[in-house]
XYZ file of C-alpha atoms in Angstrom:
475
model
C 13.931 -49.127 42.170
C 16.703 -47.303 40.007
C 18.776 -46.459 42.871
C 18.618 -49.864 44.427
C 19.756 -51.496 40.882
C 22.582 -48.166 40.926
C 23.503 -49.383 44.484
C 23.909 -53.172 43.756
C 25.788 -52.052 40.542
C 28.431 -50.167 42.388
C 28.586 -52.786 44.870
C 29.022 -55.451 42.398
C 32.247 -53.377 40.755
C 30.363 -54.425 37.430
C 31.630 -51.184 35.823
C 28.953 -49.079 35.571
C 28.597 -46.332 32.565
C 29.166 -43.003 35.031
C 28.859 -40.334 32.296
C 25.263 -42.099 31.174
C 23.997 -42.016 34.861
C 25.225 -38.972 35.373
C 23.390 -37.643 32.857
C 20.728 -39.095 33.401
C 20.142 -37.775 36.397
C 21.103 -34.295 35.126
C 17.899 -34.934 32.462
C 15.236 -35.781 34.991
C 15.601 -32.526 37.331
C 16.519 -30.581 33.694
C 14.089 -31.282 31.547
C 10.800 -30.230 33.493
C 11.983 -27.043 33.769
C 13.442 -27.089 30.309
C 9.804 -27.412 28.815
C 7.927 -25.290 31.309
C 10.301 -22.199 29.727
C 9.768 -23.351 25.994
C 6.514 -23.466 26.509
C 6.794 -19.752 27.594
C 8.375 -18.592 25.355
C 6.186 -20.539 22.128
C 3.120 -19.029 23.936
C 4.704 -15.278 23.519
C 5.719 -15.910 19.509
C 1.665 -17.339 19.070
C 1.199 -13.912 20.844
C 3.669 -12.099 18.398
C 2.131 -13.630 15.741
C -1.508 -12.982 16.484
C -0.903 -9.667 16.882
C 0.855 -9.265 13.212
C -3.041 -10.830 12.399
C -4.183 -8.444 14.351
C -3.023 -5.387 12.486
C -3.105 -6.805 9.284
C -6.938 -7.558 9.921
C -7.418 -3.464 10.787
C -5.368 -1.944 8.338
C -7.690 -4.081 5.979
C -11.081 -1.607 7.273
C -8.830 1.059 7.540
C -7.928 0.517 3.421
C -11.977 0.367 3.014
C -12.154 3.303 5.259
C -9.851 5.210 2.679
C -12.222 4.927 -0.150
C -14.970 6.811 1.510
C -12.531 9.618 3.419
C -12.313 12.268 1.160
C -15.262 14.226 -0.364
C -13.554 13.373 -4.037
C -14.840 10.135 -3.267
C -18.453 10.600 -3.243
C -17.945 12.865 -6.609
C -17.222 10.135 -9.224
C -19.948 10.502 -12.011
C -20.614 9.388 -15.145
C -21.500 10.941 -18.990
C -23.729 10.013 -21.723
C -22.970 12.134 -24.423
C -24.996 11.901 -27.553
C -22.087 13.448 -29.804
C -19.087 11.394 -28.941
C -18.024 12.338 -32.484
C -18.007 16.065 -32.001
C -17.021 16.126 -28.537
C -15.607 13.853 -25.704
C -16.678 14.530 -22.490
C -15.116 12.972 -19.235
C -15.575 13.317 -15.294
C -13.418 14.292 -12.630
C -14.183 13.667 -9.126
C -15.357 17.121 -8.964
C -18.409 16.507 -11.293
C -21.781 17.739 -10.655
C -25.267 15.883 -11.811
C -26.544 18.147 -14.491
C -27.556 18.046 -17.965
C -26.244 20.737 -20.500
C -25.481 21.536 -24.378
C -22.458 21.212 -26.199
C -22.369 23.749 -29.631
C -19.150 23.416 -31.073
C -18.878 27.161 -33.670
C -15.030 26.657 -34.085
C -12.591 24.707 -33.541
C -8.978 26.236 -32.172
C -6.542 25.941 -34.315
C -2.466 26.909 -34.839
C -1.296 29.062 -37.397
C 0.937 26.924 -39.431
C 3.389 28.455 -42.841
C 5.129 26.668 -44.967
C 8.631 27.763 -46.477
C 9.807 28.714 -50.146
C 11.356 25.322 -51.089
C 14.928 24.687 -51.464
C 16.975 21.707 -53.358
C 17.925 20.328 -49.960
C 17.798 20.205 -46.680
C 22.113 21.078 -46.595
C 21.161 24.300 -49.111
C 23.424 26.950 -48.247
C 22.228 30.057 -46.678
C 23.595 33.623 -46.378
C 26.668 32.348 -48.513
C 27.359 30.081 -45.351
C 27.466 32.729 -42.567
C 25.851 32.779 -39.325
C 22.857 34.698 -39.155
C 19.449 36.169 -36.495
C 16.052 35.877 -37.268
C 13.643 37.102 -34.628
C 9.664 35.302 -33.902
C 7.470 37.540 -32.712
C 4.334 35.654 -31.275
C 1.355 37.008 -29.989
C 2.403 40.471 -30.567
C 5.647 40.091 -28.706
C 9.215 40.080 -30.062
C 11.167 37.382 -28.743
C 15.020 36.927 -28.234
C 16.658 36.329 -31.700
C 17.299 32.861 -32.381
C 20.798 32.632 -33.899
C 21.032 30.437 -36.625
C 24.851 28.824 -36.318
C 24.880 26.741 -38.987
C 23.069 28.479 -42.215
C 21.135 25.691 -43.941
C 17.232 24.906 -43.857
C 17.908 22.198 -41.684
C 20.011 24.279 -39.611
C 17.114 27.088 -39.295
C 15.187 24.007 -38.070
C 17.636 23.005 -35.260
C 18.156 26.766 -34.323
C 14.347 27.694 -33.691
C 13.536 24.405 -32.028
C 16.700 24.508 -29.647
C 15.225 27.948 -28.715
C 11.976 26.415 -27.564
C 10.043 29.767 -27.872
C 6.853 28.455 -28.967
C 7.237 27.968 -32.847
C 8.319 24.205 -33.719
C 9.827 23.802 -37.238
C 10.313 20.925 -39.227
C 11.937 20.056 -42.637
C 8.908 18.343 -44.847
C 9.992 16.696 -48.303
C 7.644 18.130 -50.904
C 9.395 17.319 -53.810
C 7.494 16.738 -56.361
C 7.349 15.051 -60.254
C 7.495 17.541 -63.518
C 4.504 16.908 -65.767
C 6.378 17.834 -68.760
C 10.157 16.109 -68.433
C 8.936 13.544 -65.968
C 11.720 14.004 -63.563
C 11.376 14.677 -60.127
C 12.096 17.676 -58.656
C 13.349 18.282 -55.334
C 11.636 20.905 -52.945
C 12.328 20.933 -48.964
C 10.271 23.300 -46.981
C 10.336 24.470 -43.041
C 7.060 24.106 -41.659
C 6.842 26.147 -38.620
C 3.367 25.048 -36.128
C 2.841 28.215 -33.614
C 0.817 27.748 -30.403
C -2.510 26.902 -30.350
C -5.129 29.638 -30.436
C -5.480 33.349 -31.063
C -2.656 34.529 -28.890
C -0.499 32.020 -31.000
C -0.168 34.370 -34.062
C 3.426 34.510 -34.850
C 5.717 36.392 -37.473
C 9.190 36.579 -38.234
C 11.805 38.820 -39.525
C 15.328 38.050 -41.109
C 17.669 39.881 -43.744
C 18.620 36.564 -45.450
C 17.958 36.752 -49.250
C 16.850 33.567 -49.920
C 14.767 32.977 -46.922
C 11.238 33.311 -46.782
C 9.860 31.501 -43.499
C 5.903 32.391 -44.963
C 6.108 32.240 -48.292
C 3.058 29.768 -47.903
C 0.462 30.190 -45.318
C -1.636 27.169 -44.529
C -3.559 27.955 -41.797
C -4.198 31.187 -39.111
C -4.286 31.246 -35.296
C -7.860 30.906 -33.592
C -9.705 30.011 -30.787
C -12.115 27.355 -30.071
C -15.950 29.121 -29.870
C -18.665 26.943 -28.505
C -21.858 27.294 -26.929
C -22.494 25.695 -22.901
C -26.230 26.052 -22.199
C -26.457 28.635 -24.894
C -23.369 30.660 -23.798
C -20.845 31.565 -25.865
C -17.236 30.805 -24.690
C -13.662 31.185 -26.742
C -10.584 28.949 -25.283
C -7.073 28.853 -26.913
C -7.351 25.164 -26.820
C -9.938 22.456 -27.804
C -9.201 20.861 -24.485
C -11.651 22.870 -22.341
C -12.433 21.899 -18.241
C -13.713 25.197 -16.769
C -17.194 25.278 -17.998
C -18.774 21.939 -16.975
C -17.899 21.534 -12.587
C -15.884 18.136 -13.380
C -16.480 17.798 -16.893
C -13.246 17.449 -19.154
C -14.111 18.262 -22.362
C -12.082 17.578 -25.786
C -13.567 19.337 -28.590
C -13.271 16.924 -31.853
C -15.464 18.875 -34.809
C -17.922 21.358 -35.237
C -22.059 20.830 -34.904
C -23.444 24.551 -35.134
C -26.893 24.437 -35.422
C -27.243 20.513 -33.368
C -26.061 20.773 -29.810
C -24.930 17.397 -28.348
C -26.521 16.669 -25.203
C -24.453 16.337 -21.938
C -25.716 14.152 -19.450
C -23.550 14.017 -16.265
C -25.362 11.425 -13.250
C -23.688 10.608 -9.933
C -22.185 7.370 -9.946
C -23.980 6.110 -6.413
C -23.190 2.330 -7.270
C -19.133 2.348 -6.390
C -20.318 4.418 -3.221
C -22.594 1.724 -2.316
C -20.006 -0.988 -3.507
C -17.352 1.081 -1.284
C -20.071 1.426 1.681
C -20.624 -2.243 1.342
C -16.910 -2.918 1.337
C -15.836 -1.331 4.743
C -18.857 -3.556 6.644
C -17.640 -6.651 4.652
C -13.917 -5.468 6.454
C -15.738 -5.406 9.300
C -17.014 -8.615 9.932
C -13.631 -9.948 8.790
C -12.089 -8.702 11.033
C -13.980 -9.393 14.242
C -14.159 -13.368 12.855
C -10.291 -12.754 12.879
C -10.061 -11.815 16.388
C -12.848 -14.625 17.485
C -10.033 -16.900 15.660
C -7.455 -15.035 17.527
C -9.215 -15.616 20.700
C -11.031 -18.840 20.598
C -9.562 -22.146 21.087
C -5.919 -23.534 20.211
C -6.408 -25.617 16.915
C -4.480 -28.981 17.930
C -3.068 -28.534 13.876
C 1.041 -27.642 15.413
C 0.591 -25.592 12.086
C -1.557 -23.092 12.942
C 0.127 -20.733 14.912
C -3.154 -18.278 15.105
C -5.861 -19.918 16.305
C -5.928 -18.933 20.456
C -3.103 -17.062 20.502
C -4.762 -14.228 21.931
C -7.040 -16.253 24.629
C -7.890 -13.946 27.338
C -5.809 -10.792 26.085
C -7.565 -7.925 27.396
C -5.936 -5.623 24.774
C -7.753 -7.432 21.921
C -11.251 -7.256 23.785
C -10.651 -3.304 24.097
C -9.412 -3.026 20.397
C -13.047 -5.048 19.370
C -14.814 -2.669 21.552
C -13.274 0.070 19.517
C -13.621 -0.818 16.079
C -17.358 -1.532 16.833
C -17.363 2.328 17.984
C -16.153 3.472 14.753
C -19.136 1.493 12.995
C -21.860 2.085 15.127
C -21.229 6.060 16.961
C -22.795 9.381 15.693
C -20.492 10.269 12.973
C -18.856 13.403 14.422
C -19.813 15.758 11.536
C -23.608 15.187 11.420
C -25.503 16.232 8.658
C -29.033 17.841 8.232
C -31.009 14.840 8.097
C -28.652 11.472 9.111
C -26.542 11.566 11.585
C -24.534 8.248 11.614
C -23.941 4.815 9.411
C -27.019 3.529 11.125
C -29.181 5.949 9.769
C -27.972 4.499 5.814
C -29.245 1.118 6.878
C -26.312 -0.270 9.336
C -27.543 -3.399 11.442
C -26.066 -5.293 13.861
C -27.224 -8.847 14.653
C -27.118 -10.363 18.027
C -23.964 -12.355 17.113
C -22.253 -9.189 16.402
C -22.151 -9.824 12.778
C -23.218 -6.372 10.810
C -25.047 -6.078 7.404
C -26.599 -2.749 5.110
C -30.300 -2.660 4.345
C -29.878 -1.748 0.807
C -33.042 -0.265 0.470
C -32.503 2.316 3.420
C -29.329 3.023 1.974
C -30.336 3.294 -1.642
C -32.865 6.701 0.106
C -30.358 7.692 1.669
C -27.495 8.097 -1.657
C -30.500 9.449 -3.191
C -32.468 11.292 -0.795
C -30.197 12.719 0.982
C -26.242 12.127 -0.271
C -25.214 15.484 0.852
C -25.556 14.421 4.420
C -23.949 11.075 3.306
C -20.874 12.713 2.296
C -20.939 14.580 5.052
C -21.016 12.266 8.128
C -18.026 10.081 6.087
C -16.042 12.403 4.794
C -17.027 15.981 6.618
C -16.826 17.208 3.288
C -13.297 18.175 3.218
C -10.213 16.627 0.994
C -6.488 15.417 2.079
C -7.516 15.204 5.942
C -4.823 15.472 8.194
C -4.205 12.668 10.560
C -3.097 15.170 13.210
C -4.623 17.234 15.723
C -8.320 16.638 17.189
C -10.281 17.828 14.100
C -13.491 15.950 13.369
C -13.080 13.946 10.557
C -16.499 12.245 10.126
C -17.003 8.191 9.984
C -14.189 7.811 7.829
C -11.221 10.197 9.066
C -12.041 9.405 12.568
C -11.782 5.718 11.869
C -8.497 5.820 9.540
C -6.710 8.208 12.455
C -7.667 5.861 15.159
C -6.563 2.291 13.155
C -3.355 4.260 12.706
C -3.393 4.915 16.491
C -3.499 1.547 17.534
C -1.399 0.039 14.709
C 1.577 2.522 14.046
C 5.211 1.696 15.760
C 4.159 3.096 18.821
C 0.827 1.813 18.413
C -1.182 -0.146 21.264
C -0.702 -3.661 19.283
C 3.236 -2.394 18.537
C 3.525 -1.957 22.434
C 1.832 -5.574 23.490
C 4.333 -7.255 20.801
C 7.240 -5.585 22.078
C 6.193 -6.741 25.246
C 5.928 -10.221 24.483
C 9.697 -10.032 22.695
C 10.881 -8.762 25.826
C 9.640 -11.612 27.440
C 10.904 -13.844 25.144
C 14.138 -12.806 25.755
C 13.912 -13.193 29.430
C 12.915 -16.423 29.125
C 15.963 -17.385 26.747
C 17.897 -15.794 29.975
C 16.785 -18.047 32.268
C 16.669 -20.992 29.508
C 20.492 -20.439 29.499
C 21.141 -20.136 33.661
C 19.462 -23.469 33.568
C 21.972 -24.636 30.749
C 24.579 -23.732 33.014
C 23.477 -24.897 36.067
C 23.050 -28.359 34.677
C 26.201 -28.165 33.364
C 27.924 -27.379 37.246
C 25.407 -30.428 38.290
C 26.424 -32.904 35.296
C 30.236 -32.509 36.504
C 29.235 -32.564 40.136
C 27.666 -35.821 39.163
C 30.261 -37.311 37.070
C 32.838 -36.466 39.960
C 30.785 -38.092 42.507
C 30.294 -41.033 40.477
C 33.875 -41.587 39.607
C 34.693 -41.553 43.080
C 32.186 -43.930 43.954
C 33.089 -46.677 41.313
C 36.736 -46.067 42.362
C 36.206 -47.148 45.841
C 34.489 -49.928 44.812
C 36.790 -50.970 42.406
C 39.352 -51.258 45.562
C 36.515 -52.476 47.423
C 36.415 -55.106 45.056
C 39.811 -55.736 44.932
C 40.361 -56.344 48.888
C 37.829 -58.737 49.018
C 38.762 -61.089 46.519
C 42.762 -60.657 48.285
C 40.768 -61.452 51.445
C 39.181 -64.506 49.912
C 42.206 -65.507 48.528
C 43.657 -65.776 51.742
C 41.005 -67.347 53.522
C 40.863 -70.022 50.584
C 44.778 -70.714 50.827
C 44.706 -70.805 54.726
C 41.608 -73.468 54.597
C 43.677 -75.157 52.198
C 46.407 -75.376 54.656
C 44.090 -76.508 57.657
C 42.393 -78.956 55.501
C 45.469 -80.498 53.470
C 43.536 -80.133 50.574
């Protein structure tokens, strides 16, 4: 045995190694315990770490739960037009199925004048001086614009810096003399008013010289076109208040051939979206059977089992198969939860759409669709107890268990705070090894000491007996 072999070692004075044994020793009672803490504490970081799976896995459905949350999301259509050339015609989210006709009588337009020309764009004005002019758009005067620095390009600076609705620019329309050949210089302002009827401008100025519309190119007017055979005017040729959710830019006129508006509903992202957040589904309860199964023997994979028996995780499962398979809690006339669009869930707890009982139900009856998901409503608060339908219930109760003070956020904590109780203990054991190596070492020392002397007697002793045998003996 190892003490026996210790023993004779003292006993033989053969200088044993006291700091090794010593240690030794320290190692066997140390190192059990040692392991048995590590252990803890590499079980709580799988835990940690499982649990950052954990959320990542539901804020994945909750992300699929977004896109069907909001009513806007269930309003995405799409537009044939069969005039792209005289109109473009666009959805919003708040487009309606419909068909309609698009008569475009006249375009709105800005009035636009061009000035009498000058030699340059530096031309002196007003014999240098500082002067006022005064726009008066739409039949209102508006504060004088004073013209600091009196040149044509100085009128240009002076009514754009005012930013009263006119813009000015200096255009080069200099020209070449059909009888000397030369070319002749000519800079005129253009000034662009707003567009549309109430765009009209004038001006007024006491500069000889100066004539701001000494060339008119083109008068104020609004756009006139025909919606389902009514007659609308709008300032603008962008016009988005006379189709629900139709954007409409107005390009040319077609009096007399009506393009043909065709606005469907867009059911395919719905069902794409629908098909999306039971895909997220079964994700994420494969996750958590990874989570929960076995421990992969791969040291790598720090995921696999690291939830094993955590009744948290079976409550959390039990809950996100609530939010799937419960009566929506804004019911609509006819369907009253996902099941009812086709939801099915297999005996291994794996869920799948019947897309034929959800194609009826987009077409048949998508009101109630849009209601059970989204309860009809926009930018749903996550606070308070309102119902929400399918989707708002679902996103508020994800955030529930995954936000800082969250039921996953509370079982990691936990596990931290373990952690750190473990490193407690992992360092009283340090320390207590550390009083036991010394004690050791002491002991030890003493004990080869005495046997050093030990040692030393008995060979005086045998000396002695050797020299008085000698004696006896006459050898």
């Amino acid at each position: 045995m190892a003490s026996a072999d210790i023993i004779g070692a003292l006993g033989a004075g053969s200088g044993v190694d006291v700091k090794a044994l010593a240690q030794s020793l320290v190692d066997v009672e140390k190192m059990p315990r040692e392991e048995a803490i590590n252990t803890k504490i590499n079980d709580q970081e799988r835990r940690i770490a499982g649990y950052s799976a954990l959320m990542l896995s539901l804020e994945t459905v909750k992300t699929a739960f977004q896109k069907l949350n909001d009513l806007n999301d269930f309003n995405a259509g799409t537009v044939n037009n069969s005039a792209p050339t005289v109109v473009s015609a666009v959805t919003t989210s708040a487009a309606v199925p419909g068909r309609h006709t698009i008569e475009v009588i006249q375009l709105a337009a800005a009035q636009r004048d061009a000035s009498n020309a000058f030699a340059s764009k530096t031309a002196e004005l007003n014999g240098g001086a500082p002067f006022n002019l005064t726009l008066t758009i739409g039949g209102t005067a508006q504060t004088p614009v004073s013209v600091d620095t009196a040149t044509p390009q100085g009128v240009v600076d002076a009514i754009n810096a005012a930013n009263q609705g006119v813009s000015a620019q200096i255009i080069d329309a200099g020209y070449t003399d059909p009888v000397t050949g030369g070319v002749v210089a000519a800079f005129k302002i253009l000034l662009t008013g707003p567009t549309g009827e109430s765009g009209a401008f004038s001006y007024s100025s006491s500069v000889a010289g100066l004539d701001l519309a000494a060339d008119p190119l083109a008068s104020a007017s609004n756009a006139t076109v025909k919606v389902d055979g009514l007659t609308v005017t709008r300032s603008s040729n962008a016009v988005d208040d006379v189709i629900p959710g139709v954007y409409l830019d107005l390009l040319s006129t077609n009096a007399g051939s009506p393009a043909d508006i065709r606005v469907t509903r867009d059911t395919a992202s719905i069902k794409e979206n629908l098909q999306a957040v039971v895909k997220a589904y079964n994700d994420a309860v494969n996750d958590i059977g990874i989570l929960t199964g076995a421990r992969s023997e791969d040291p790598e994979d720090i995921y696999s089992g690291s939830l094993k028996g955590d009744s948290t995780v079976r409550l959390i499962k039990s809950k996100l198969r609530e939010m799937f398979v419960a009566d929506a809690s804004t019911p609509g006339a006819t369907l009253t939860a996902f099941r009812d669009l086709g939801l099915d869930l297999d005996r291994t707890g794996v869920m799948s759409l019947d897309e034929t009982k959800l194609d009826s139900a987009l077409t048949n009856h998508f009101d109630d669709v849009v209601t059970i998901f989204s309860a009809s409503t926009n930018n749903q608060s996550e606070f308070g107890v309102a119902s929400r339908g399918i989707a708002g219930d679902a996103i508020k109760s994800i955030n529930d268990l995954i936000s800082s003070r969250g039921t996953i956020m509370t079982q990691s904590e936990g596990s931290q705070t373990r952690i750190d109780e473990y490193k407690v203990k992992l360092e009283a054991l340090n320390t207590r090894m550390e009083a036991l190596l010394l004690r050791y070492t002491k002991q030890f020392g003493i004990m080869e000491t005495m046997v050093g002397q030990s040692n030393a007697l008995r060979e005086s002793l045998t000396a002695t007996f050797d020299g008085m045998m000698a004696m006896y003996t006459k050898k």
